[in-house]
Structures are given as structure tokens and as C-alpha cells.
CSV table of C-alpha atoms and ligand atoms in Angstrom, one decimal:
chain,number,residue,atom,x,y,z
A,6,MET,CA,73.9,-45.0,-2.7
A,7,ASN,CA,76.1,-42.2,-1.0
A,8,TYR,CA,77.5,-42.8,2.5
A,9,ASP,CA,80.4,-42.1,4.8
A,10,ILE,CA,81.6,-44.8,7.3
A,11,ALA,CA,85.0,-46.2,8.5
A,12,ASP,CA,85.0,-49.6,7.0
A,13,PRO,CA,82.3,-51.5,5.0
A,14,ALA,CA,84.2,-54.8,5.9
A,15,LEU,CA,83.0,-54.5,9.7
A,16,ALA,CA,79.4,-55.3,8.5
A,17,PRO,CA,79.3,-59.0,9.6
A,18,GLU,CA,80.2,-58.2,13.2
A,19,GLY,CA,77.7,-55.2,13.1
A,20,TYR,CA,74.8,-57.6,11.9
A,21,ARG,CA,75.8,-60.0,14.7
A,22,ARG,CA,75.5,-57.2,17.4
A,23,ILE,CA,72.2,-55.9,15.8
A,24,ALA,CA,70.6,-59.1,15.9
A,25,TRP,CA,71.4,-59.4,19.6
A,26,ALA,CA,70.0,-56.1,20.4
A,27,ASP,CA,66.7,-56.9,18.3
A,28,ARG,CA,66.1,-59.9,20.3
A,29,ARG,CA,65.9,-57.9,23.5
A,30,MET,CA,63.6,-55.3,21.9
A,31,PRO,CA,60.1,-57.0,21.8
A,32,VAL,CA,58.1,-53.7,22.0
A,33,LEU,CA,59.7,-52.2,19.0
A,34,ALA,CA,59.5,-55.9,17.3
A,35,ALA,CA,55.6,-55.5,17.9
A,36,ILE,CA,55.4,-52.1,16.5
A,37,ARG,CA,57.6,-53.3,13.5
A,38,ARG,CA,55.0,-56.0,12.8
A,39,ARG,CA,52.1,-53.7,12.7
A,40,PHE,CA,54.1,-51.2,10.5
A,41,GLU,CA,54.8,-53.7,8.1
A,42,GLU,CA,51.1,-54.2,7.7
A,43,ASP,CA,49.8,-50.7,8.1
A,44,GLN,CA,52.7,-48.9,6.3
A,45,PRO,CA,52.0,-45.6,8.2
A,46,LEU,CA,55.3,-43.9,6.9
A,47,THR,CA,54.8,-44.7,3.2
A,48,GLY,CA,56.7,-41.9,1.3
A,49,ILE,CA,58.2,-40.4,4.2
A,50,ARG,CA,61.9,-39.4,4.4
A,51,VAL,CA,63.6,-39.7,7.5
A,52,ALA,CA,66.8,-38.1,8.6
A,53,ALA,CA,68.2,-39.1,11.8
A,54,CYS,CA,71.0,-37.6,13.9
A,55,MET,CA,71.2,-40.3,16.5
A,56,HIS,CA,73.9,-42.2,18.2
A,57,VAL,CA,74.9,-45.0,15.8
A,58,THR,CA,74.5,-48.0,18.1
A,59,THR,CA,72.9,-51.4,17.7
A,60,GLU,CA,69.5,-50.2,19.2
A,61,THR,CA,69.4,-47.2,16.8
A,62,ALA,CA,69.8,-49.6,13.8
A,63,VAL,CA,66.7,-51.6,15.1
A,64,LEU,CA,64.8,-48.4,15.0
A,65,MET,CA,66.1,-47.3,11.5
A,66,GLN,CA,64.7,-50.9,10.4
A,67,THR,CA,61.6,-50.4,11.9
A,68,LEU,CA,60.9,-46.9,10.5
A,69,ARG,CA,61.9,-48.5,7.0
A,70,ALA,CA,59.5,-51.3,7.7
A,71,GLY,CA,56.7,-48.8,8.1
A,72,GLY,CA,57.2,-47.5,4.4
A,73,ALA,CA,60.0,-44.7,5.3
A,74,SER,CA,63.2,-44.1,3.7
A,75,VAL,CA,65.9,-43.5,6.2
A,76,VAL,CA,69.4,-41.9,6.4
A,77,LEU,CA,71.4,-41.6,9.5
A,78,SER,CA,74.4,-39.5,11.0
A,79,ALA,CA,75.9,-39.6,14.3
A,80,SER,CA,74.8,-37.2,17.2
A,81,ASN,CA,78.1,-37.6,18.8
A,82,PRO,CA,81.5,-38.0,17.6
A,83,LEU,CA,82.5,-40.7,19.9
A,84,SER,CA,79.5,-42.7,20.3
A,85,THR,CA,79.6,-44.3,16.7
A,86,GLN,CA,79.9,-48.0,16.5
A,87,ASP,CA,81.5,-48.5,13.3
A,88,ASP,CA,80.6,-51.9,12.8
A,89,VAL,CA,76.9,-51.0,13.0
A,90,ALA,CA,77.5,-48.2,10.6
A,91,ALA,CA,78.8,-50.8,8.2
A,92,ALA,CA,76.0,-53.4,8.6
A,93,LEU,CA,73.4,-50.5,8.1
A,94,VAL,CA,75.0,-49.4,4.9
A,95,ASP,CA,75.3,-53.1,3.8
A,96,ASP,CA,71.5,-53.3,4.6
A,97,GLY,CA,70.8,-50.5,2.2
A,98,ILE,CA,70.3,-47.6,4.8
A,99,PRO,CA,72.9,-44.6,4.3
A,100,VAL,CA,75.0,-43.6,7.2
A,101,TYR,CA,77.4,-40.7,7.5
A,102,ALA,CA,79.2,-41.6,10.9
A,103,ILE,CA,82.7,-42.3,11.6
A,104,ARG,CA,83.8,-42.9,15.3
A,105,GLY,CA,86.2,-40.1,16.4
A,106,GLU,CA,85.2,-37.8,13.6
A,107,ASP,CA,86.1,-34.0,14.2
A,108,SER,CA,83.6,-31.3,14.4
A,109,ALA,CA,83.9,-30.4,10.6
A,110,LYS,CA,83.1,-33.9,9.5
A,111,PHE,CA,80.3,-34.1,12.2
A,112,TYR,CA,78.5,-31.1,10.6
A,113,GLU,CA,79.5,-32.2,6.9
A,114,HIS,CA,77.5,-35.5,7.9
A,115,ILE,CA,74.4,-33.6,9.4
A,116,ASN,CA,74.3,-31.5,6.1
A,117,ALA,CA,74.6,-34.6,4.1
A,118,ILE,CA,71.4,-36.4,5.8
A,119,LEU,CA,69.6,-32.9,5.4
A,120,ASP,CA,70.5,-32.8,1.7
A,121,THR,CA,68.1,-35.8,1.3
A,122,GLU,CA,65.2,-33.3,1.9
A,123,PRO,CA,63.7,-35.2,4.8
A,124,HIS,CA,60.2,-34.9,6.0
A,125,LEU,CA,61.0,-35.9,9.6
A,126,VAL,CA,64.0,-35.1,11.5
A,127,PHE,CA,65.2,-37.2,14.6
A,128,ASP,CA,67.3,-35.5,17.0
A,129,ASP,CA,69.4,-36.4,20.0
A,130,GLY,CA,70.6,-33.2,21.3
A,131,ALA,CA,68.9,-31.1,18.8
A,132,ASP,CA,71.9,-30.8,16.4
A,133,THR,CA,69.9,-31.0,13.2
A,134,THR,CA,67.3,-28.6,14.7
A,135,THR,CA,70.1,-26.1,15.4
A,136,VAL,CA,71.6,-26.3,11.7
A,137,LEU,CA,68.0,-26.0,10.2
A,138,HIS,CA,67.5,-22.9,12.3
A,139,ARG,CA,70.7,-21.2,11.7
A,140,GLU,CA,71.9,-22.1,8.0
A,141,ARG,CA,69.3,-24.1,6.3
A,142,THR,CA,66.5,-21.7,7.5
A,143,GLU,CA,64.4,-22.0,4.1
A,144,GLN,CA,64.5,-25.9,4.0
A,145,PRO,CA,61.0,-27.2,4.6
A,146,ILE,CA,60.3,-29.8,7.4
A,147,LEU,CA,57.2,-31.6,8.2
A,148,GLY,CA,58.3,-32.2,12.1
A,149,GLY,CA,60.8,-33.4,14.4
A,150,MET,CA,61.6,-35.7,17.3
A,151,GLU,CA,63.9,-35.2,20.2
A,152,GLU,CA,65.3,-38.0,22.2
A,153,THR,CA,67.2,-36.1,25.1
A,154,THR,CA,66.5,-33.8,28.2
A,155,THR,CA,69.1,-31.2,26.8
A,156,GLY,CA,67.6,-31.3,23.3
A,157,VAL,CA,64.1,-30.7,24.7
A,158,ILE,CA,65.3,-27.6,26.8
A,159,ARG,CA,66.7,-26.1,23.9
A,160,LEU,CA,63.8,-26.6,21.9
A,161,ARG,CA,61.4,-25.1,24.6
A,162,ALA,CA,63.6,-22.1,24.7
A,163,MET,CA,63.1,-21.8,20.8
A,164,ALA,CA,59.4,-22.2,21.1
A,165,ASN,CA,59.2,-19.5,23.7
A,166,ASP,CA,61.2,-17.2,21.5
A,167,GLY,CA,58.8,-17.8,18.7
A,168,VAL,CA,61.6,-19.1,16.4
A,169,LEU,CA,60.9,-22.8,16.3
A,170,ARG,CA,60.0,-23.5,12.6
A,171,TYR,CA,58.0,-26.8,12.8
A,172,PRO,CA,56.3,-29.2,15.5
A,173,VAL,CA,58.6,-31.4,17.6
A,174,VAL,CA,57.8,-34.3,19.7
A,175,ALA,CA,59.7,-34.2,23.0
A,176,VAL,CA,60.3,-37.8,23.1
A,177,ASN,CA,62.2,-37.6,26.3
A,178,ASP,CA,59.0,-36.4,28.2
A,179,SER,CA,57.2,-39.6,27.4
A,180,ALA,CA,57.2,-41.4,30.8
A,181,THR,CA,58.2,-44.7,29.2
A,182,LYS,CA,61.3,-42.8,28.1
A,183,HIS,CA,62.8,-40.8,30.9
A,184,LEU,CA,61.6,-42.8,33.7
A,185,PHE,CA,63.4,-45.9,32.6
A,186,ASP,CA,65.9,-44.9,29.8
A,187,ASN,CA,67.3,-41.9,31.8
A,188,ARG,CA,67.2,-43.6,35.2
A,189,HIS,CA,67.8,-47.3,34.6
A,190,GLY,CA,69.8,-47.1,31.2
A,191,THR,CA,72.0,-43.9,32.2
A,192,GLY,CA,72.5,-45.2,35.7
A,193,GLN,CA,73.9,-48.7,34.7
A,194,SER,CA,75.6,-47.9,31.4
A,195,SER,CA,77.5,-44.8,33.0
A,196,LEU,CA,78.8,-47.0,35.6
A,197,ASP,CA,79.5,-49.5,32.8
A,198,GLY,CA,81.6,-47.1,31.0
A,199,ILE,CA,83.8,-46.0,33.9
A,200,LEU,CA,84.3,-49.7,34.9
A,201,ARG,CA,85.2,-50.6,31.4
A,202,ALA,CA,87.8,-47.8,31.1
A,203,SER,CA,89.2,-48.1,34.8
A,204,ASN,CA,88.4,-51.4,36.2
A,205,ILE,CA,88.2,-49.7,39.6
A,206,LEU,CA,86.2,-51.1,42.5
A,207,PHE,CA,83.4,-48.9,43.5
A,208,ALA,CA,82.9,-50.4,46.9
A,209,GLY,CA,84.1,-48.1,49.6
A,210,ARG,CA,84.7,-45.3,47.4
A,211,THR,CA,83.1,-41.9,47.9
A,212,VAL,CA,81.2,-41.2,44.2
A,213,VAL,CA,80.1,-37.7,43.9
A,214,VAL,CA,77.1,-37.5,41.6
A,215,ALA,CA,76.4,-33.9,40.4
A,216,GLY,CA,72.8,-33.6,39.2
A,217,TYR,CA,69.9,-35.6,40.9
A,218,GLY,CA,67.4,-35.7,37.8
A,219,ASP,CA,66.6,-38.9,36.2
A,220,CYS,CA,70.0,-39.6,35.1
A,221,GLY,CA,71.7,-38.7,38.5
A,222,TRP,CA,69.1,-40.8,40.5
A,223,GLY,CA,69.9,-43.8,38.4
A,224,ILE,CA,73.8,-43.2,38.6
A,225,ALA,CA,73.5,-42.6,42.5
A,226,ARG,CA,71.4,-45.7,42.9
A,227,ARG,CA,73.6,-48.0,41.0
A,228,ALA,CA,76.8,-46.6,42.5
A,229,ALA,CA,75.3,-47.1,46.0
A,230,GLY,CA,74.4,-50.7,45.1
A,231,LEU,CA,78.0,-51.3,44.2
A,232,GLY,CA,78.9,-50.2,47.9
A,233,ALA,CA,80.0,-46.8,47.2
A,234,ASN,CA,79.4,-43.8,49.6
A,235,VAL,CA,77.2,-41.4,47.4
A,236,VAL,CA,77.4,-37.7,47.7
A,237,VAL,CA,74.9,-35.7,45.7
A,238,ILE,CA,75.4,-32.1,44.4
A,239,GLU,CA,71.9,-30.4,43.3
A,240,VAL,CA,70.9,-26.8,42.8
A,241,ASP,CA,66.9,-27.7,42.9
A,242,PRO,CA,66.0,-27.7,46.7
A,243,VAL,CA,63.3,-30.3,46.1
A,244,ARG,CA,65.7,-32.5,44.3
A,245,ALA,CA,68.4,-32.1,46.9
A,246,LEU,CA,65.9,-33.0,49.6
A,247,SER,CA,65.0,-36.1,48.0
A,248,ALA,CA,68.6,-37.3,47.7
A,249,ALA,CA,69.2,-36.5,51.2
A,250,MET,CA,66.2,-38.6,52.3
A,251,GLU,CA,67.3,-41.5,49.9
A,252,GLY,CA,70.3,-41.6,52.3
A,253,TYR,CA,72.9,-39.7,50.4
A,254,ARG,CA,75.2,-36.9,51.7
A,255,VAL,CA,74.2,-33.7,50.0
A,256,MET,CA,76.7,-30.9,49.8
A,257,THR,CA,78.1,-28.2,47.5
A,258,ALA,CA,80.5,-28.8,44.7
A,259,ALA,CA,83.4,-27.1,46.8
A,260,GLU,CA,82.5,-29.2,49.9
A,261,ALA,CA,82.4,-32.5,47.7
A,262,ALA,CA,85.7,-31.6,45.6
A,263,PRO,CA,88.3,-32.9,48.4
A,264,ILE,CA,86.6,-35.8,49.4
A,265,GLY,CA,85.5,-37.5,46.2
A,266,ASP,CA,87.2,-40.6,44.6
A,267,VAL,CA,85.0,-40.6,41.4
A,268,PHE,CA,83.0,-37.5,40.2
A,269,ILE,CA,80.1,-38.2,37.8
A,270,THR,CA,78.2,-35.1,36.2
A,271,ALA,CA,74.5,-35.6,34.9
A,272,THR,CA,73.2,-32.0,35.0
A,273,GLY,CA,72.9,-30.8,31.4
A,274,ASP,CA,74.8,-27.6,32.6
A,275,ILE,CA,78.2,-26.3,32.0
A,276,ARG,CA,81.4,-26.4,34.0
A,277,ILE,CA,80.3,-28.3,37.0
A,278,PHE,CA,83.9,-29.2,38.0
A,279,ARG,CA,86.4,-26.4,37.3
A,280,PRO,CA,89.9,-25.2,38.2
A,281,GLU,CA,88.8,-24.2,41.8
A,282,HIS,CA,87.6,-27.7,42.3
A,283,PHE,CA,90.5,-29.4,40.6
A,284,ALA,CA,92.8,-27.5,42.9
A,285,VAL,CA,91.6,-29.3,45.8
A,286,MET,CA,90.9,-32.8,44.4
A,287,LYS,CA,92.6,-36.0,45.9
A,288,ASP,CA,95.5,-37.4,43.7
A,289,GLY,CA,94.0,-40.0,41.2
A,290,VAL,CA,90.5,-39.0,41.2
A,291,ILE,CA,88.5,-40.1,38.2
A,292,LEU,CA,85.8,-37.7,36.4
A,293,ALA,CA,83.3,-38.7,34.0
A,294,ASN,CA,80.5,-37.0,32.4
A,295,ALA,CA,76.9,-38.5,31.6
A,296,GLY,CA,75.2,-35.3,30.4
A,297,HIS,CA,74.6,-34.8,26.9
A,298,PHE,CA,77.4,-32.3,26.0
A,299,ASP,CA,81.1,-32.4,26.9
A,300,VAL,CA,80.8,-29.1,28.6
A,301,GLU,CA,80.2,-30.3,32.3
A,302,LEU,CA,83.9,-30.8,33.1
A,303,ASP,CA,86.2,-27.7,32.4
A,304,LEU,CA,88.6,-29.7,30.7
A,305,LYS,CA,90.1,-26.4,29.0
A,306,GLY,CA,90.5,-25.1,32.4
A,307,LEU,CA,92.1,-28.4,33.6
A,308,GLY,CA,94.4,-28.4,30.5
A,309,ALA,CA,95.5,-25.0,31.5
A,310,MET,CA,96.5,-26.3,35.1
A,311,ALA,CA,98.3,-29.4,33.9
A,312,VAL,CA,102.1,-29.6,33.4
A,313,ALA,CA,101.5,-33.0,31.5
A,314,ARG,CA,98.7,-35.2,29.8
A,315,ARG,CA,99.0,-38.8,29.0
A,316,THR,CA,96.8,-41.6,27.7
A,317,ILE,CA,97.1,-44.3,30.5
A,318,ARG,CA,94.3,-46.8,29.4
A,319,GLU,CA,91.9,-46.8,26.5
A,320,ASN,CA,89.4,-44.0,27.3
A,321,LEU,CA,91.1,-42.9,30.1
A,322,GLU,CA,93.5,-39.7,30.2
A,323,GLU,CA,95.5,-38.4,33.0
A,324,TYR,CA,96.2,-34.8,33.6
A,325,GLU,CA,99.2,-34.2,35.9
A,326,LEU,CA,99.1,-30.9,38.2
A,327,ASP,CA,102.1,-28.9,39.1
A,328,ASP,CA,102.2,-30.5,42.6
A,329,GLY,CA,102.5,-34.0,41.1
A,330,ARG,CA,98.4,-34.8,41.7
A,331,ARG,CA,96.8,-36.5,38.8
A,332,VAL,CA,93.3,-35.9,37.7
A,333,VAL,CA,92.0,-38.7,35.4
A,334,ILE,CA,89.2,-38.0,32.7
A,335,VAL,CA,87.1,-40.8,31.2
A,336,ALA,CA,86.1,-40.7,27.5
A,337,GLU,CA,87.3,-37.0,26.9
A,338,GLY,CA,84.4,-35.9,29.2
A,339,ARG,CA,82.0,-37.0,26.6
A,340,LEU,CA,79.0,-39.0,27.5
A,341,VAL,CA,80.7,-41.8,29.3
A,342,ASN,CA,78.3,-44.4,28.8
A,343,LEU,CA,78.5,-44.1,25.0
A,344,GLY,CA,82.1,-43.1,24.8
A,345,ALA,CA,83.7,-45.8,27.0
A,346,ALA,CA,80.6,-48.5,26.9
A,347,GLU,CA,78.1,-49.4,24.4
A,348,GLY,CA,75.4,-47.0,25.6
A,349,HIS,CA,72.0,-48.2,27.2
A,350,PRO,CA,71.1,-51.6,26.9
A,351,ALA,CA,68.7,-52.7,24.4
A,352,ASP,CA,66.2,-53.8,26.9
A,353,VAL,CA,65.4,-50.1,27.9
A,354,MET,CA,66.1,-48.6,24.6
A,355,ASP,CA,63.3,-50.9,23.5
A,356,MET,CA,60.7,-48.5,25.2
A,357,SER,CA,62.7,-45.1,24.2
A,358,PHE,CA,62.7,-46.3,20.6
A,359,ALA,CA,59.1,-47.5,20.5
A,360,ASP,CA,58.1,-44.0,21.6
A,361,GLN,CA,60.1,-42.8,18.8
A,362,ALA,CA,58.3,-45.0,16.2
A,363,LEU,CA,54.9,-44.1,17.7
A,364,ALA,CA,56.0,-40.4,17.5
A,365,ALA,CA,56.8,-40.6,13.9
A,366,GLU,CA,53.5,-42.2,13.0
A,367,TRP,CA,51.6,-39.6,15.3
A,368,LEU,CA,53.5,-36.7,13.8
A,369,VAL,CA,52.7,-37.9,10.1
A,370,GLN,CA,49.0,-38.0,11.2
A,371,ASN,CA,49.0,-34.9,13.0
A,372,ALA,CA,51.7,-32.4,11.6
A,373,ALA,CA,49.6,-30.5,9.2
A,374,ASP,CA,47.3,-29.3,12.1
A,375,LEU,CA,49.9,-28.6,14.8
A,376,PRO,CA,51.6,-25.1,15.1
A,377,PRO,CA,55.4,-25.1,15.5
A,378,LYS,CA,55.6,-26.0,19.2
A,379,VAL,CA,56.9,-28.7,21.5
A,380,TYR,CA,54.6,-31.7,22.1
A,381,THR,CA,54.5,-34.7,24.4
A,382,LEU,CA,53.1,-37.9,23.1
A,383,PRO,CA,49.4,-38.7,24.2
A,384,GLY,CA,49.3,-40.8,27.5
A,385,GLU,CA,47.7,-43.5,25.8
A,386,LEU,CA,50.7,-44.2,23.7
A,387,ASP,CA,52.8,-44.5,27.1
A,388,ASP,CA,50.3,-46.8,28.3
A,389,GLU,CA,50.5,-49.1,25.1
A,390,VAL,CA,54.3,-49.2,25.4
A,391,ALA,CA,54.2,-50.0,29.0
A,392,ARG,CA,51.8,-52.8,28.4
A,393,LEU,CA,53.8,-54.2,25.6
A,394,LYS,CA,56.9,-54.3,27.7
A,395,LEU,CA,55.0,-55.8,30.7
A,396,GLN,CA,53.8,-58.6,28.3
A,397,ALA,CA,57.1,-59.1,27.0
A,398,MET,CA,58.4,-59.5,30.6
A,399,GLY,CA,55.8,-62.0,31.6
A,400,ALA,CA,54.4,-59.5,34.1
A,401,GLY,CA,50.6,-59.6,35.0
A,402,LEU,CA,48.8,-56.3,35.1
A,403,GLU,CA,45.8,-56.3,37.6
A,404,THR,CA,42.6,-54.7,36.3
A,405,LEU,CA,40.1,-52.9,38.3
A,406,THR,CA,36.9,-54.7,39.2
A,407,GLU,CA,33.6,-52.7,38.1
A,408,GLU,CA,33.0,-52.0,41.9
A,409,GLN,CA,36.6,-50.5,42.2
A,410,GLU,CA,36.1,-48.5,39.1
A,411,ARG,CA,32.7,-47.2,40.4
A,412,TYR,CA,34.3,-46.3,43.7
A,413,LEU,CA,37.4,-44.6,42.3
A,414,GLY,CA,35.1,-42.5,40.3
A,415,ALA,CA,32.7,-41.6,43.0
A,416,TRP,CA,33.0,-38.9,45.5
A,417,GLU,CA,29.6,-39.5,47.5
A,418,GLN,CA,31.0,-42.3,49.7
A,419,GLY,CA,32.6,-41.2,52.9
A,420,THR,CA,34.6,-43.2,55.4
B,24,LIG,N1,74.2,-40.5,29.1
B,24,LIG,C1,73.0,-40.7,28.4
B,24,LIG,O1,72.8,-41.7,27.7
B,24,LIG,C2,72.1,-39.8,28.7
B,24,LIG,C3,70.5,-40.3,28.6
B,24,LIG,C4,69.6,-39.5,29.1
B,24,LIG,C5,69.8,-38.1,29.2
B,24,LIG,N2,71.3,-37.8,29.3
B,24,LIG,C6,71.6,-36.3,29.5
B,24,LIG,O2,71.9,-36.1,30.9
B,24,LIG,C7,71.6,-34.7,31.4
B,24,LIG,C8,70.9,-34.9,32.5
B,24,LIG,O3,69.3,-35.6,32.2
B,24,LIG,P1,68.2,-35.7,33.1
B,24,LIG,O4,67.1,-36.2,32.3
B,24,LIG,O5,68.8,-36.4,34.3
B,24,LIG,O6,68.0,-34.2,33.2
B,24,LIG,P2,67.1,-33.5,34.8
B,24,LIG,O7,66.7,-32.2,34.1
B,24,LIG,O8,66.1,-34.5,35.2
B,24,LIG,O9,68.3,-33.4,35.7
B,24,LIG,C9,69.3,-32.7,35.6
B,24,LIG,C10,69.3,-31.9,37.2
B,24,LIG,O10,70.7,-31.3,37.2
B,24,LIG,C11,70.6,-30.3,38.2
B,24,LIG,N3,71.6,-29.3,37.7
B,24,LIG,C12,71.6,-28.3,36.8
B,24,LIG,N4,72.7,-27.4,37.2
B,24,LIG,C13,73.4,-28.1,38.0
B,24,LIG,C14,74.6,-27.6,38.8
B,24,LIG,N5,75.1,-26.4,38.4
B,24,LIG,N6,74.9,-28.2,39.9
B,24,LIG,C15,74.3,-29.3,40.4
B,24,LIG,N7,73.0,-29.7,39.8
B,24,LIG,C16,72.6,-29.1,38.6
B,24,LIG,C17,69.2,-29.7,38.0
B,24,LIG,O11,68.5,-29.2,39.0
B,24,LIG,C18,68.4,-31.2,37.7
B,24,LIG,O12,67.8,-31.6,38.8
B,24,LIG,C19,71.1,-34.1,30.1
B,24,LIG,O13,72.0,-33.5,29.6
B,24,LIG,C20,70.4,-35.2,29.3
B,24,LIG,O14,70.4,-34.7,28.0
B,24,LIG,C21,72.2,-38.5,29.0
């Protein structure tokens, strides 16, 4: 078996941590039990380019239980947990991922997983899709799965331009994914990353959240819960209004720059904070990015303004400006929750990865009849995942009485 990981000796710790995640992923466990019996993925080769975390390991094991052969590379150079990679390799799943790998290695690894001639590709940020559409344009692929908002935006642009080569399921767009993973997962774990790196107190600080989509919603809420004064920066008027009515101050980036203590981006856009903002920020501000790519903070621009740069703690780098002010960057401006913490808790990845597993099954059943477009999973699958999660949480779900069902389906009854 070929693979490329940091250190196979880390496997025992990886196994321990994967087991802990597994215990908190009951929905995926239920799907795995069904997959073991039904074998819906028999003969299917899967290449996944995803964050190499304990939860992803449980997903890989679930796909394998369904009959697939799986191979994994990293969707971000900083998110790989080397002990998890080691445990998966020990368990017979080839992994190509080393925490901190450079860009050349990153793409070498993506090409290594694509060399296995997969039927299905799993992406988190559309990186394998990009390689399959730029360089490996002849390689046949049955279908793909996309985990995150940024990847889905890219795929929709490709579909609109008529260049998408195979059908892709936008797993992000399942309600049981983005309403929970992006909101609660990113919300909690992004603050977790900033706290682990800096150990600052949020109470009483002004925390500026750029982007009030699902991720920004979660980050703002959690920061407010810790006692921060939250400021939101948004370009979408409805979302900006909704932030204002949640009680946050809404303002422009230029207005927020001189008053913020902590800045967190979650827009999926580029250069949200750039030299004109760094020039007016307070001494010692902390900047972190929760969006998919490391382009939301203009670190090149910051680097050009800096007279000195130093690492002050693990995952914390300080840029000193010519007037002595310091701007502190968490996890090199990469996904802060994965770079400086462990990513989303397993409890929420349970649903996202249940959606991934069901998407793989659905795609294998339907791909032959699907034109190369971006698809959202049928709503019944969302309902199934939500029901299983509620069951696991011990929450009762009310059912409609016959009378209520009749009432809700009728239009004749007036006031
Ligand atoms: N860190 C993680 O683990 C994690 C998890 C899920 C999603 N993501 C990523 O986070 C990003 C946001 O995801 P989402 O689901 O919240 O997306 P979303 O589309 O729901 O929200 C993004 C928001 O940013 C706003 N925006 C865009 N450009 C802006 C600008 N210049 N200034 C201010 N606001 C701007 C948009 O109007 C939108 O409301 C994406 O890159 C996504 O891939 C990260």
C-alpha cells in the first residue's frame, strides 16, 4: 500500500482520538450498520480530499463498510492531524497528508489520490475538482461531493459556464449540514482556535465579525455569549439588517477597523482586511479567518507594511508596524478552527458526514441518469438525518394528529 504521512508511529494516539469521535457520531454509526448489510458502495473507488481529522476518519471507515475502497488527501495544509493519518494508514486506508505540507506537496498528494482512478471524488473546497478540470481533463469520474460553501460557489460557476464534467452533490446545501455545521460547528470551533492560540478573555472586547452568513451567525452568537461587544460587517442588506436586529452593531470595515480588538472573517471573499484597515487598527489586535481559503486577510499587504515579524506563541504570529503597533495573526490566516483547534466537534460533523455518506449512496444509484450539474440531496434524506440525530439526543418529535393533517392540507376552513 502506498501512502505519504508524517509518522506511522503516531497511530496509537490517532486510534484513541478516532474512537472518541466515533462515540459522538451516532447518526453515522447507524448509517454504517446499514451500509455493512446493504453494501451500497461495492466496487466503488473513492478519493477524498478533506480535512484529515478524527471525524473524517470515521466517515472513511463508514464508506469502506459500505463496500468502497477509499483513499484520502488533505484539503488544507494546516488541518491535517498527523496521528489520525497514521491510524488510518495502519487500518489499511491510504492517506497522503502531512501537516504543514507546502503547495507542491499538497498537489502531489491530490494527484496521488486521483491516480487511483476513483469513481467518486469527495471535496472540501473543490480542489480535486479544479485539478480534474484543469490538468486531468480526460479522467472519467462518476460523480463528486462538495462539503463547503466556497466549493459549491465555484461548482455552480462551472456548471453555469457549461464546463462541469460530472454531477456533483452540494452537501453543504443540505439543511442538516449548513444550518448546524456552519452555524454551531464553525461558531464554537473558531472561537476555540482563537482561545487556544491566545488565551484572551472575550468578555468586554469588541469582536468584529466579517460576513453574517451561517458561519458568521454562529461566530457572532458565540462571541456575544462570551460577553464580547459584537460588530458585524456585511455587504448583503438583508443579512446586515438581520444582524442589526439581533442586537449587533453593523458598520463598514473602515468604521470597524479602529475600534475592534478581535477581527474574524467568514465571507468566502478576498481581502476583507487590507493595508488601509491595518493602518488604523489598535495596537495588539488579533485577526483570524474562518473562511475556507487564506485570502480573507491580506497578509501580503500586512507583510509589506511590517518592519518585523515574530512568532509569539504556537499559531500566533505578530507583525510589527513602523509606528510600533502590533497586529497579531492566528494560524497564518488559514481556517482558524482547523489550524489552531481541532475543527468542528464530532457531534456536529455527525450530521455533515451522514449527509456525505448518503450522498455517495444516492450518487451511485443515480449518477448514470444525471447531467453534469450541481445537485442538492432530496429533502427526505435531510429528514432522515435529523430524525436519527434527535433520536440519539433523546429528543421526542411530535407527530400531527389526523385532524391536524387534514386541517393543514385544507383550504376551505375560514376563521
Ligand atoms: N471554518 C470552517 O470549518 C468552515 C465551515 C463551513 C464553511 N466555511 C467557509 O466559511 C465561509 C463562509 O461560509 P458561510 O456558509 O457562512 O457562507 P455564506 O455565503 O452563508 O456567508 C458569507 C457571507 O459573507 C458576506 N460577504 C461576502 N463578501 C463580503 C465582504 N466583502 N464584506 C462583508 N461581507 C461579505 C456575504 O454577503 C454572506 O452573507 C466560506 O468560505 C465557507 O466555505 C468554513
